[in-house]
Tab-separated table of C-alpha atoms and ligand atoms in Angstrom:
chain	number	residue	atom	x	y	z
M	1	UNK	CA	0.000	0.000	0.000
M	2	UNK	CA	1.184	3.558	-0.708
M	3	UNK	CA	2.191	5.384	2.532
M	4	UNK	CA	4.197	7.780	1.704
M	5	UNK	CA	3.850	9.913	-0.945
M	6	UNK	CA	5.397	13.376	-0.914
M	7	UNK	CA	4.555	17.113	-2.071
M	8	UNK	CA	7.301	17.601	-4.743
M	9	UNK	CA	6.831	20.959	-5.913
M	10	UNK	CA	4.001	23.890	-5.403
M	11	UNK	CA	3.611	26.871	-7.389
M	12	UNK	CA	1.026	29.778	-7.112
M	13	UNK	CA	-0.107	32.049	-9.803
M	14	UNK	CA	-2.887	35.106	-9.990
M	15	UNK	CA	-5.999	34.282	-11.978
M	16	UNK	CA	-9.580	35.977	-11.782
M	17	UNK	CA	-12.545	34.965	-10.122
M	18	UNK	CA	-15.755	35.157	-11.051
M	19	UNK	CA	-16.314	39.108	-9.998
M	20	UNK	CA	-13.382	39.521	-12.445
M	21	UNK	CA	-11.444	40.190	-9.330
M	22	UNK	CA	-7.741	38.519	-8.587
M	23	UNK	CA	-7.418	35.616	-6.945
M	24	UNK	CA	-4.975	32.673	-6.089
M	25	UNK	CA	-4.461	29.346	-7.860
M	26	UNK	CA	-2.328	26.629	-6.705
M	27	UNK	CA	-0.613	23.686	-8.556
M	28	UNK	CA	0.642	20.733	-6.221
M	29	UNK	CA	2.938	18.361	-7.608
M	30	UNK	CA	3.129	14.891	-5.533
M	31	UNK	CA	4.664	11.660	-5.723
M	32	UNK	CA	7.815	12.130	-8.695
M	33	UNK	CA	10.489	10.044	-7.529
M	34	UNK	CA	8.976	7.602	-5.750
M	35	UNK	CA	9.624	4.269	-7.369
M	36	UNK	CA	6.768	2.955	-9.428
M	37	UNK	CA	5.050	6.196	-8.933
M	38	UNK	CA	4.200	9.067	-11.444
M	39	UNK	CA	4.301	12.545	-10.732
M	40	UNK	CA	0.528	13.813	-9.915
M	41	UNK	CA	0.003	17.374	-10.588
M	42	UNK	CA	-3.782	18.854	-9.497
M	43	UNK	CA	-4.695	22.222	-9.063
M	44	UNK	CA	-7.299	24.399	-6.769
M	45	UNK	CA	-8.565	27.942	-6.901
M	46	UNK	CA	-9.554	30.221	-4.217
M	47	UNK	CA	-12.900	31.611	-3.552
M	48	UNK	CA	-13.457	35.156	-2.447
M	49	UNK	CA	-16.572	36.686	-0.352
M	50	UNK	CA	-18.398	39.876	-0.635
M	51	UNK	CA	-20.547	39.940	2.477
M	52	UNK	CA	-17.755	39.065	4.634
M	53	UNK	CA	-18.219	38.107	8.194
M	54	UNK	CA	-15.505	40.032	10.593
M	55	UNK	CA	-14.347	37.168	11.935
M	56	UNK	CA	-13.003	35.175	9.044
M	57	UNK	CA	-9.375	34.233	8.841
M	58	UNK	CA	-7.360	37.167	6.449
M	59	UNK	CA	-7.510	37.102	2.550
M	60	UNK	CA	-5.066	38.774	2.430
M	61	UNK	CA	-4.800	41.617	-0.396
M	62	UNK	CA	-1.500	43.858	-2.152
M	63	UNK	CA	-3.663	47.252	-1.664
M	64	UNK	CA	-1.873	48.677	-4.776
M	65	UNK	CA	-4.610	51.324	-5.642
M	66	UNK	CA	-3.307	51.137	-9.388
M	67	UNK	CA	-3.399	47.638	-9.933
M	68	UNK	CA	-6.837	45.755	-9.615
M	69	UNK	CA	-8.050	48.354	-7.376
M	70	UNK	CA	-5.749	47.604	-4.813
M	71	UNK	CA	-7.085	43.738	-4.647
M	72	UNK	CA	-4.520	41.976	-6.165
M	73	UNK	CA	-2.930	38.906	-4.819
M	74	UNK	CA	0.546	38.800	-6.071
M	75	UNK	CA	1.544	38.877	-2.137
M	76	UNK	CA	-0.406	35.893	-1.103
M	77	UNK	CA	1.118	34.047	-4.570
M	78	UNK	CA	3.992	34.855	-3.395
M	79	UNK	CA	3.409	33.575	0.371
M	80	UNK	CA	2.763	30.069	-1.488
M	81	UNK	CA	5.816	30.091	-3.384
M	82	UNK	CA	8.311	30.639	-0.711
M	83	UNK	CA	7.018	30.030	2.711
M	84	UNK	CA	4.085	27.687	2.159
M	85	UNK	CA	6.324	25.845	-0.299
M	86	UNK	CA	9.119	25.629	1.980
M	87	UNK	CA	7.000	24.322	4.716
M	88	UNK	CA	5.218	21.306	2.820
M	89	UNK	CA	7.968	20.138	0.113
M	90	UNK	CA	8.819	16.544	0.916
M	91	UNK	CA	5.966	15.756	3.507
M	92	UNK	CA	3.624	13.235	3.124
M	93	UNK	CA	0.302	14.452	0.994
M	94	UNK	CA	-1.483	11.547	2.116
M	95	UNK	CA	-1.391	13.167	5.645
M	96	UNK	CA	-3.607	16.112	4.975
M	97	UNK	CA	-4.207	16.925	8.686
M	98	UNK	CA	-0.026	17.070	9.128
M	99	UNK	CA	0.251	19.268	5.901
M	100	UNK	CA	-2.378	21.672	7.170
M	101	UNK	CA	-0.857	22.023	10.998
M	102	UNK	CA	2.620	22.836	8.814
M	103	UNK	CA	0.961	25.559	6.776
M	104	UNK	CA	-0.771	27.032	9.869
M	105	UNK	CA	2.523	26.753	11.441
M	106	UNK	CA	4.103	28.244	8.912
M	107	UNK	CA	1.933	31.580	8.561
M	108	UNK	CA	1.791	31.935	12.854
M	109	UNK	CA	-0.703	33.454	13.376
M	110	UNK	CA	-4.285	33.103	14.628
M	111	UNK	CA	-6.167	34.304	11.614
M	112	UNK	CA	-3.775	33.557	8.746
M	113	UNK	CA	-3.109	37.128	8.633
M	114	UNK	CA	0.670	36.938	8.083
M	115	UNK	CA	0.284	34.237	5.085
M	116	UNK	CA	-2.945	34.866	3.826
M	117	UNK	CA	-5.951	32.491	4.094
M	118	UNK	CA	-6.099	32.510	0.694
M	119	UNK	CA	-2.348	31.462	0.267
M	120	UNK	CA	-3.065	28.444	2.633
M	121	UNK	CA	-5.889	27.010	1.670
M	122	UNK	CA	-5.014	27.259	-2.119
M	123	UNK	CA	-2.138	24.652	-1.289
M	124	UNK	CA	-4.339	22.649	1.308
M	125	UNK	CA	-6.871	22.052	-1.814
M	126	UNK	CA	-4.169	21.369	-4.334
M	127	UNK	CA	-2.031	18.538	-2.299
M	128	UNK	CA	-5.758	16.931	-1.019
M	129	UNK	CA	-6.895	16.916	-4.604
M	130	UNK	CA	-3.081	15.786	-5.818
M	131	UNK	CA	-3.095	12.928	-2.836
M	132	UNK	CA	-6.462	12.056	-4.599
M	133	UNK	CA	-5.149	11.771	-7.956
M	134	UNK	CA	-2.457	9.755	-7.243
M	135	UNK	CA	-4.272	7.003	-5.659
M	136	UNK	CA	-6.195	7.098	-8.688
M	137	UNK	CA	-9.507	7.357	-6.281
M	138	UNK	CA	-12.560	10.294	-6.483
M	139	UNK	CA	-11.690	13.629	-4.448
M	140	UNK	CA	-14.750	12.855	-2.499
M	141	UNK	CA	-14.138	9.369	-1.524
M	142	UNK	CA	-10.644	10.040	-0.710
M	143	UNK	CA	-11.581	12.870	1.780
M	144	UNK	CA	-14.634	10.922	3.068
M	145	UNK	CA	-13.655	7.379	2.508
M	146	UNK	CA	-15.180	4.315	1.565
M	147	UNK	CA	-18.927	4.509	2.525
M	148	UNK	CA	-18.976	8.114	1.627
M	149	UNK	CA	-22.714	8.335	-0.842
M	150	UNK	CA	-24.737	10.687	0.395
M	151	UNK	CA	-25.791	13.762	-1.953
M	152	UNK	CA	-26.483	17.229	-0.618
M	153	UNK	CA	-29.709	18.840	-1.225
M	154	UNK	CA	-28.888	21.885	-2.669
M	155	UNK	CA	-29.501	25.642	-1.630
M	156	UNK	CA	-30.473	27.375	-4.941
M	157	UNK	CA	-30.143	30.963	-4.484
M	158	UNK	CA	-32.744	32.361	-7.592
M	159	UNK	CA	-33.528	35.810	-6.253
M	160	UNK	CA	-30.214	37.928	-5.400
M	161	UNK	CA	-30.229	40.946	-2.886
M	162	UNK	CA	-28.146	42.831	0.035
M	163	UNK	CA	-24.617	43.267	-1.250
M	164	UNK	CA	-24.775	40.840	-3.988
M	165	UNK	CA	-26.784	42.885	-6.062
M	166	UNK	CA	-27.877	46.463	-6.573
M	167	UNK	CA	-31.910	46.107	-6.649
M	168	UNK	CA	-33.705	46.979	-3.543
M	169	UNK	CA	-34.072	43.810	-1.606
M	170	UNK	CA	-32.621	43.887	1.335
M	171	UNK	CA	-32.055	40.305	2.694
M	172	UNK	CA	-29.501	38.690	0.703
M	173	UNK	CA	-30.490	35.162	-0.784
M	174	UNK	CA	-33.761	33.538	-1.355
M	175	UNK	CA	-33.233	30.222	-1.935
M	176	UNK	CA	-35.445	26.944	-3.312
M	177	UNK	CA	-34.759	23.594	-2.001
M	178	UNK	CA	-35.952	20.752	-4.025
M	179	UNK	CA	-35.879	18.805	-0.653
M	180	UNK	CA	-38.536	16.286	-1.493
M	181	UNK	CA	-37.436	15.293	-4.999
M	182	UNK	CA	-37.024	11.774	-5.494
M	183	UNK	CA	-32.963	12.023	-6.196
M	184	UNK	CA	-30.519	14.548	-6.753
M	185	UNK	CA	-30.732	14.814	-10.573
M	186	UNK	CA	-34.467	15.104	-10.311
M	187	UNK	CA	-33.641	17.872	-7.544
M	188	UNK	CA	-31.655	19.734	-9.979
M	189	UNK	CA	-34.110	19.552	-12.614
M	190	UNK	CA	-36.890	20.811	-10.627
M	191	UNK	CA	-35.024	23.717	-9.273
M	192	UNK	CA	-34.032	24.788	-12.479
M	193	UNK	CA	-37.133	24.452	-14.218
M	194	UNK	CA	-38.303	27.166	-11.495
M	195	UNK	CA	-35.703	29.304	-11.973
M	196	UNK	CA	-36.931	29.228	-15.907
M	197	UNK	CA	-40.579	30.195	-14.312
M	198	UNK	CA	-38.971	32.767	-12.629
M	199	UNK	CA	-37.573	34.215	-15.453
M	200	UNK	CA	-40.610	34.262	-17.551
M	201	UNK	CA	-42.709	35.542	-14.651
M	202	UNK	CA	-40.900	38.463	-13.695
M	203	UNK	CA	-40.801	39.415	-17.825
M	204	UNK	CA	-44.514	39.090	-17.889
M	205	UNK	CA	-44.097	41.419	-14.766
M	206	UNK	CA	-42.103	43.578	-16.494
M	207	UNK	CA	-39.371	43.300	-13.962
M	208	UNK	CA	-35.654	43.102	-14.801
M	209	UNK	CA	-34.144	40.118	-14.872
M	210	UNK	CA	-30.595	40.522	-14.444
M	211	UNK	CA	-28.397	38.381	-12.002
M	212	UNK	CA	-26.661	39.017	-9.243
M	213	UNK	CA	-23.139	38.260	-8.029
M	214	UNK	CA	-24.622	34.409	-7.707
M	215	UNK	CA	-26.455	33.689	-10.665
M	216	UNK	CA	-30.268	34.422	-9.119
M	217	UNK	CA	-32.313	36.990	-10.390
M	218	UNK	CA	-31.691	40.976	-8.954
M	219	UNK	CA	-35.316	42.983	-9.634
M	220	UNK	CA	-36.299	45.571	-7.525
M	221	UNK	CA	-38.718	44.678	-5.291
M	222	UNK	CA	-40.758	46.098	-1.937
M	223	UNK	CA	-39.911	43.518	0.770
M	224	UNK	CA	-39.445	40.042	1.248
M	225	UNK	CA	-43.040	39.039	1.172
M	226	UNK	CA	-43.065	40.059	-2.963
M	227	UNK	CA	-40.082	38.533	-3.140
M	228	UNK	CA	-41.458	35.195	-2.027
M	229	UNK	CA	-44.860	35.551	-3.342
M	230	UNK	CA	-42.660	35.614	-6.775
M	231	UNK	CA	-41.231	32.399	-5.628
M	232	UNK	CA	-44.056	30.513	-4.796
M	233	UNK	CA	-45.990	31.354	-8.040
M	234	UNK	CA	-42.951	30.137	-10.017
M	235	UNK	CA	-42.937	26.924	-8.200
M	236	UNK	CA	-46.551	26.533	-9.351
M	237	UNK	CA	-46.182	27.450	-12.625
M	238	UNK	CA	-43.509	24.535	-12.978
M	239	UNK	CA	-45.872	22.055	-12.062
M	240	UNK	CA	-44.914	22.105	-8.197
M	241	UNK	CA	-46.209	22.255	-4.535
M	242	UNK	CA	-44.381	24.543	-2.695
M	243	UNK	CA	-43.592	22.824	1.080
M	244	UNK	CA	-43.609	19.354	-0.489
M	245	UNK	CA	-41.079	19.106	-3.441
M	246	UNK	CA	-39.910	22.320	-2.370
M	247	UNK	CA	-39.183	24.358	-0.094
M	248	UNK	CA	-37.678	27.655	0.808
M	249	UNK	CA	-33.924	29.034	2.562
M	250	UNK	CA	-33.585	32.691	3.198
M	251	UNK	CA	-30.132	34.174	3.821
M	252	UNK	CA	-30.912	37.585	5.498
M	253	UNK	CA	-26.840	38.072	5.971
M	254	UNK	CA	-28.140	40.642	8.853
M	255	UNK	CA	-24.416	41.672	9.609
M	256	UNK	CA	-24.798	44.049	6.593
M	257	UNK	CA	-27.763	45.645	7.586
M	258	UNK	CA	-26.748	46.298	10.721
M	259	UNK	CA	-26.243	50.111	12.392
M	260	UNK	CA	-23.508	49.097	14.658
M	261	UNK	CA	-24.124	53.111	16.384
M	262	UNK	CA	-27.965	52.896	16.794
M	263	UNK	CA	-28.035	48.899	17.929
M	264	UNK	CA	-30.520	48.628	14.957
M	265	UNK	CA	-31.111	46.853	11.350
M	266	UNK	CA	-31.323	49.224	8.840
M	267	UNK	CA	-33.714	48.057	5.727
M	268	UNK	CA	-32.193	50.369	2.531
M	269	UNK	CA	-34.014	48.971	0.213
M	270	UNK	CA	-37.229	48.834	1.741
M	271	UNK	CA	-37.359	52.143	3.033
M	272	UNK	CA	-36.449	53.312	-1.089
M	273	UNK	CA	-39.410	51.382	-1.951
M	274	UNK	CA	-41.695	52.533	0.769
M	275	UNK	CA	-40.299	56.257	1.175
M	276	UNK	CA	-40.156	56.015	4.549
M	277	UNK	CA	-36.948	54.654	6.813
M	278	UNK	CA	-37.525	51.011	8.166
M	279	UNK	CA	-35.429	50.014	11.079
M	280	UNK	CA	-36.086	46.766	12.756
M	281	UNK	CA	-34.287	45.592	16.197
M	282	UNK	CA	-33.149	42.186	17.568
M	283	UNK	CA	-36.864	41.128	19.160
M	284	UNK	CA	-38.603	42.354	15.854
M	285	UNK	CA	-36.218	40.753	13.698
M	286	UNK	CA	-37.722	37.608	14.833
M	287	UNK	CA	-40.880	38.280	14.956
M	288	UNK	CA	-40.674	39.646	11.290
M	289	UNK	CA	-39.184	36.078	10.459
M	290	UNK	CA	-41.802	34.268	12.488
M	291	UNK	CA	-44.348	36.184	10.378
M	292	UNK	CA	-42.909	35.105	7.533
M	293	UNK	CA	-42.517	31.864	8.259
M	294	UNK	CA	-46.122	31.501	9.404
M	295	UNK	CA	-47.393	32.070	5.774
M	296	UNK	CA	-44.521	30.777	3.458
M	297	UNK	CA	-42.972	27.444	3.414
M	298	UNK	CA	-39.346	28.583	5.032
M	299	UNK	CA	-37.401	25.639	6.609
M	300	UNK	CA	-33.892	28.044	7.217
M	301	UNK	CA	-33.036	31.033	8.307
M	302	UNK	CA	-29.219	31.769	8.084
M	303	UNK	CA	-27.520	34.650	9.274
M	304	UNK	CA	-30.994	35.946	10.899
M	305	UNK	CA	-28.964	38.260	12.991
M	306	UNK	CA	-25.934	39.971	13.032
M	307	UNK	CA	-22.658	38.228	14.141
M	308	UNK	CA	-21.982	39.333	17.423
M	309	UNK	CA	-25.346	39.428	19.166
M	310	UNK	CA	-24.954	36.038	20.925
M	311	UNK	CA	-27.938	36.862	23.126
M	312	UNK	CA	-29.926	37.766	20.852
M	313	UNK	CA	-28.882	34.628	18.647
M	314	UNK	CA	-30.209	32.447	22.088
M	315	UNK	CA	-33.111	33.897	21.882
M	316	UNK	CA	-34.212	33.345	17.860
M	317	UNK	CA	-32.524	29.938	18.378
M	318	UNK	CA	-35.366	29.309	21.659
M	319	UNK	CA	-38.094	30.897	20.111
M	320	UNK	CA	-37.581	29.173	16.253
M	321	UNK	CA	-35.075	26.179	16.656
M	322	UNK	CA	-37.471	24.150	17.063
M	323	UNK	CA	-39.377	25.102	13.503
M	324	UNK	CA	-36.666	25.952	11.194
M	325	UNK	CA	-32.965	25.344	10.609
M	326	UNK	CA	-30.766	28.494	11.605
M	327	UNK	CA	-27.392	28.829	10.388
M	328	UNK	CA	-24.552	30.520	11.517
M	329	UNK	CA	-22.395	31.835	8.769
M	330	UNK	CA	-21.166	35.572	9.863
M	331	UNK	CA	-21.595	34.018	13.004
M	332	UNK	CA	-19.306	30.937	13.488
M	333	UNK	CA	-17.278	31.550	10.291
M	334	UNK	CA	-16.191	27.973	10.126
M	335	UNK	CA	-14.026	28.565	13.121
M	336	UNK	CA	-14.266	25.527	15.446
M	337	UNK	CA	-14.111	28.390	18.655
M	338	UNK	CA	-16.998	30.287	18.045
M	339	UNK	CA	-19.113	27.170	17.178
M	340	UNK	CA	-18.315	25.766	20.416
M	341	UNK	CA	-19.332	28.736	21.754
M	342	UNK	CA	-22.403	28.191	20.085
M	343	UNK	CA	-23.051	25.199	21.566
M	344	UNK	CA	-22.442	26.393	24.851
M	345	UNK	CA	-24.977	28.831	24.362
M	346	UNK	CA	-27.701	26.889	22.108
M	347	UNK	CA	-27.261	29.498	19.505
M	348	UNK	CA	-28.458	28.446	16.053
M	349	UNK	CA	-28.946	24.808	15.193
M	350	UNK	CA	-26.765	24.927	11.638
M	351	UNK	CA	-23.218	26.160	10.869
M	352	UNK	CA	-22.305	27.149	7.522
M	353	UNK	CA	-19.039	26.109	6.043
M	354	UNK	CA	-16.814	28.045	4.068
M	355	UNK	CA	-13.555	26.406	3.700
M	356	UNK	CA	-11.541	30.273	2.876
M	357	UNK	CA	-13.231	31.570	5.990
M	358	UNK	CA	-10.682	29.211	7.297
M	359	UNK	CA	-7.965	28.814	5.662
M	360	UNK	CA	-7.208	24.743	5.637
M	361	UNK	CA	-9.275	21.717	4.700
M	362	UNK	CA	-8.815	20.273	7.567
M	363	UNK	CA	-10.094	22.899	10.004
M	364	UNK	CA	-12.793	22.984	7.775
M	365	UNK	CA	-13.667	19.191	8.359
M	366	UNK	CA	-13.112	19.329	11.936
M	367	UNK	CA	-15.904	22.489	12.099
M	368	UNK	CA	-18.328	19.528	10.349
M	369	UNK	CA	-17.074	16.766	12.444
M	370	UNK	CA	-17.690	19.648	15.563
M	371	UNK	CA	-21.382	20.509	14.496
M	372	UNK	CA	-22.097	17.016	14.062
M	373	UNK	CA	-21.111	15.687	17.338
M	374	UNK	CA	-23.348	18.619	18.571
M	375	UNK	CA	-26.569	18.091	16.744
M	376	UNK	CA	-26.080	20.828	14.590
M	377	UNK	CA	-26.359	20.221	10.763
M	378	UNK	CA	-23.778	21.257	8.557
M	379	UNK	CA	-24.449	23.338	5.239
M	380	UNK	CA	-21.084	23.488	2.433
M	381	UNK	CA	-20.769	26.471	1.098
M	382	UNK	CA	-19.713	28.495	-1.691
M	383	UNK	CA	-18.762	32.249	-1.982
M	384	UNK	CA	-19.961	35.055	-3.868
M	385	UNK	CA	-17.169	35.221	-5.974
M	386	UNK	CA	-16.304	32.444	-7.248
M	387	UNK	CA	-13.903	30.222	-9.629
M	388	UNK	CA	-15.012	27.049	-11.603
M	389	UNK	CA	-13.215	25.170	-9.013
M	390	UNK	CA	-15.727	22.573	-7.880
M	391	UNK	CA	-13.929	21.437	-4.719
M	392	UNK	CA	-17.048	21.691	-2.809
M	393	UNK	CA	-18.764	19.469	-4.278
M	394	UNK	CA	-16.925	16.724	-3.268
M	395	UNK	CA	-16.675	17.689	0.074
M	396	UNK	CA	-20.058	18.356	0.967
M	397	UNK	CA	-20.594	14.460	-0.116
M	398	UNK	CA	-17.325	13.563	1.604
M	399	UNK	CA	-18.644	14.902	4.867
M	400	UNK	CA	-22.002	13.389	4.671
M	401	UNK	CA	-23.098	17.447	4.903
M	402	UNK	CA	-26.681	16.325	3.357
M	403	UNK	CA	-26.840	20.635	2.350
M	404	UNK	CA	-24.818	22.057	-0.308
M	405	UNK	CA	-25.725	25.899	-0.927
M	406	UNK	CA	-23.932	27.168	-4.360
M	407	UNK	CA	-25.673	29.812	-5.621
M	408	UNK	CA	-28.417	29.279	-9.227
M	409	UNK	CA	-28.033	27.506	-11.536
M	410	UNK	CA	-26.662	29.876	-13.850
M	411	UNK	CA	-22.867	31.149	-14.717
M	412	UNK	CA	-20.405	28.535	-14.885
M	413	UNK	CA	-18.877	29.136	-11.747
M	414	UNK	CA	-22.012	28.176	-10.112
M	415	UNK	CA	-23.145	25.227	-12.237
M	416	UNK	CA	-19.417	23.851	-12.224
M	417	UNK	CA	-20.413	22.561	-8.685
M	418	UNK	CA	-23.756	21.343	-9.587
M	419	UNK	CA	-22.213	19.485	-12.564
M	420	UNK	CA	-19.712	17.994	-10.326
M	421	UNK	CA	-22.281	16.766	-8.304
M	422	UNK	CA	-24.250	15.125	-11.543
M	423	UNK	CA	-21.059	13.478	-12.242
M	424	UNK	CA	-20.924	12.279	-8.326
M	425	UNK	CA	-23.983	10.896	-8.561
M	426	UNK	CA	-23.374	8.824	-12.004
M	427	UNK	CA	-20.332	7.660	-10.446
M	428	UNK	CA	-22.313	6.542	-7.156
M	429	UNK	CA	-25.170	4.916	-9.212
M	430	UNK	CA	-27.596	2.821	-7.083
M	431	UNK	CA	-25.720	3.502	-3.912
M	432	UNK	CA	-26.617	7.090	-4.292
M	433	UNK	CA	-27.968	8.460	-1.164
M	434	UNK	CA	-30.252	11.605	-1.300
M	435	UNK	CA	-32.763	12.464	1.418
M	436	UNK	CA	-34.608	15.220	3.243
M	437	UNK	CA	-32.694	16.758	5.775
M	438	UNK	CA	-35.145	18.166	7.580
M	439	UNK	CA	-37.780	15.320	7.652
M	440	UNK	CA	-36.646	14.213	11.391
M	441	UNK	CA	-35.977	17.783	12.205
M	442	UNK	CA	-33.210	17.167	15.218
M	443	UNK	CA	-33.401	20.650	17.544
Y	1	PGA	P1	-20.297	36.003	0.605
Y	1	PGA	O1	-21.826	35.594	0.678
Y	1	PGA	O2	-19.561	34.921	-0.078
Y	1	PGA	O3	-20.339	37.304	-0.133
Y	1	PGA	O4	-19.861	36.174	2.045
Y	1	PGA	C1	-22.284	34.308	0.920
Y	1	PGA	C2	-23.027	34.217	2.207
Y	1	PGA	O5	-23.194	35.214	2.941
Y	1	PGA	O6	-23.463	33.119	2.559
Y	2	ZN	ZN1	-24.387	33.930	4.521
């Protein structure tokens, strides 16, 4: 059996991302040298967020104001070519967890600031995905091993708001689950087929239908409730119920509506639409979602409020836990410390995962692993900027995550994950495991 099989060379280069903004790209080499062994050369590509939480680990950025405006990443390639390189070159890739402790090592800090997050995990993905290669085995098996099968429901985002988009919605993603389709292709096809709906419905409404930063639709609209009565009338129209085949995930990403100075959320948008200013605090937050989730079919609630109101986070999480899903994404940031203090404090029941908030695979798994152990479910993640890097895909069926959310299916960036996922599924055939994750809804 092969048990040692070491990083030979790593080199980093700038490409763009899917904003048409820089961002890093990693080639491992593994294996060369190693008798009856080829060299295995993979690469992985680094995702960048928009609405970003302020405790995420540091992408870190040149700030040259006349290159890129200032958000190159020629520093963080850099990082990856000397220090990062240095660190891993000659350890074992088939011992992800060691690689990542030598490239957290290796930048020193707490929140990746001196390396970059997006230096580290470009080489964590590269060597996993190399390791992968060479053992001639799928990227999701390898990371999950051998009984990994189960397919995420996915998290479509069609209708695009908050800082992904410039229309007047305030809350950030609306999303359709196809939670009670029969198998993950099916799910896909259904969920597309209402994003087509939606298309031809907001026409006939004369509304625009532009996309936002992840593929869903951007018109301006009054509040949430139009923005859901839109979505509901699509599912319809495709020949759906909506709270049986599907059903509905809101992102409100509350962080960015929040007025730090006046302890308040601030709804732009709504107040355009309404001419008048609407300001909402923690208690009627809630109740606005409870409201909401009285009429439409609404199964998870991420980012409900902002990301340091732990109290009020208790409170949602006593009064609606026991409903709906409520993930922490601004929140927890994939960081295994503020989940556990979380737990501690039975604040939301869901953590999102976003492997750059991060930095390494492996801390990344262990957040899973964490929320599992806990009760809480576990939702993969892409960002808003993207790459056609489809990394995700595999690990949201490596850990068993049941919840993938990776924006419509539109753009390549964001059907390069769904299409990884088709090919997932062919490759799992009959062993193919897709269910409802919220049919034994665990509190
Ligand atoms: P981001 O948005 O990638 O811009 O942070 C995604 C999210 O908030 O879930
Ligand atoms: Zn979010």
């Amino acid at each position: 059996m092969l048990r040692y099989l070491p990083v030979r060379r790593i080199h980093a280069r700038q490409v763009l991302d899917s904003r048409g903004n820089p961002t890093v790209e990693v080639e491992a080499t593994v294996g060369e040298g190693i008798v009856g062994i080829d060299g295995y050369t993979a690469r992985a590509m680094v995702p960048s967020g928009a609405s970003t939480g302020k405790f995420e680990a540091v992408e870190l950025r040149d700030g040259e104001k006349d290159k890129y405006l200032g958000l190159g990443v020629k520093k963080a390639v850099a990082n990856v070519n000397t220090k990062l390189a240095e660190a891993v070159l000659g350890e074992n890739a088939l011992n992800q967890s060691y690689i990542d402790h030598l490239l957290i090592q290796a930048d020193g800090t707490d929140n990746k600031s001196s390396a970059g997050a997006n230096a580290t995990l470009g080489v964590s993905m590269a060597v996993a995905r190399a390791a992968a290669m060479a053992l001639r085995i799928p990227l999701y098996q390898y990371l999950g091993g051998c009984h990994t099968r189960k397919l995420p429901v996915p998290m479509m985002n069609i209708l695009n708001g908050g800082k992904h988009a410039d229309n007047t919605v305030d809350l950030q993603e609306f999303m359709i689950m196809p939670a009670g389709a029969g198998s993950f292709e099916d799910g896909i096809r259904i969920c597309t087929e209402i994003y087509h709906f939606l298309k031809i419905i907001l026409k006939e409404k004369k509304l625009s239908t532009a996309v936002g930063d992840e593929g869903g639709f951007a018109p301006d609209l009054a509040d949430s409730k139009d923005v859901l009565e839109l979505i509901v009338m699509a599912v319809e129209r495709a020949g759906y119920e909506a709270g049986k085949e599907i059903v509905i995930a809101i992102d409100a990403a509350a962080s960015e509506l929040y007025d730090e100075e006046r302890g308040v959320y601030y709804f732009p948008g709504e107040s355009q639409m309404k001419g008048e200013d609407v300001f909402r605090d923690s208690r009627e937050m809630i109740d606005y979602y409870e409201e909401l989730l009285e009429k439409y079919p609404i199964v998870s609630i991420e980012d409900g409020l902002e990301e340091d109101d732990w109290e009020g986070w208790k409170i949602m999480t006593e009064r609606l836990g026991g409903r709906i899903q409520l993930v922490g994404d601004d929140l927890f940031v994939t960081n295994k410390k503020r989940l556990g203090c979380g737990i501690r404090l039975n604040a939301a029941n869901a953590i999102l995962v976003k492997v750059n908030q991060i930095g390494t695979l492996s801390e990344a798994m262990e957040a899973v692993e964490m929320a599992q152990h806990a009760g809480y479910r576990a939702v993969i993640s892409h960002r808003s900027g993207e790459t056609e890097d489809a990394f995700i895909s595999d690990l949201a069926v490596a850990v068993g995550a049941g919840q993938i959310k990776t924006g419509a299916p539109c753009r390549s960036d964001r059907n390069a994950k769904y299409n990884q996922l088709l090919r997932i599924c062919e490759n799992l055939g009959d062993l193919a495991v897709y269910e409802n994750p919220f049919e034994n809804p665990r509190k």
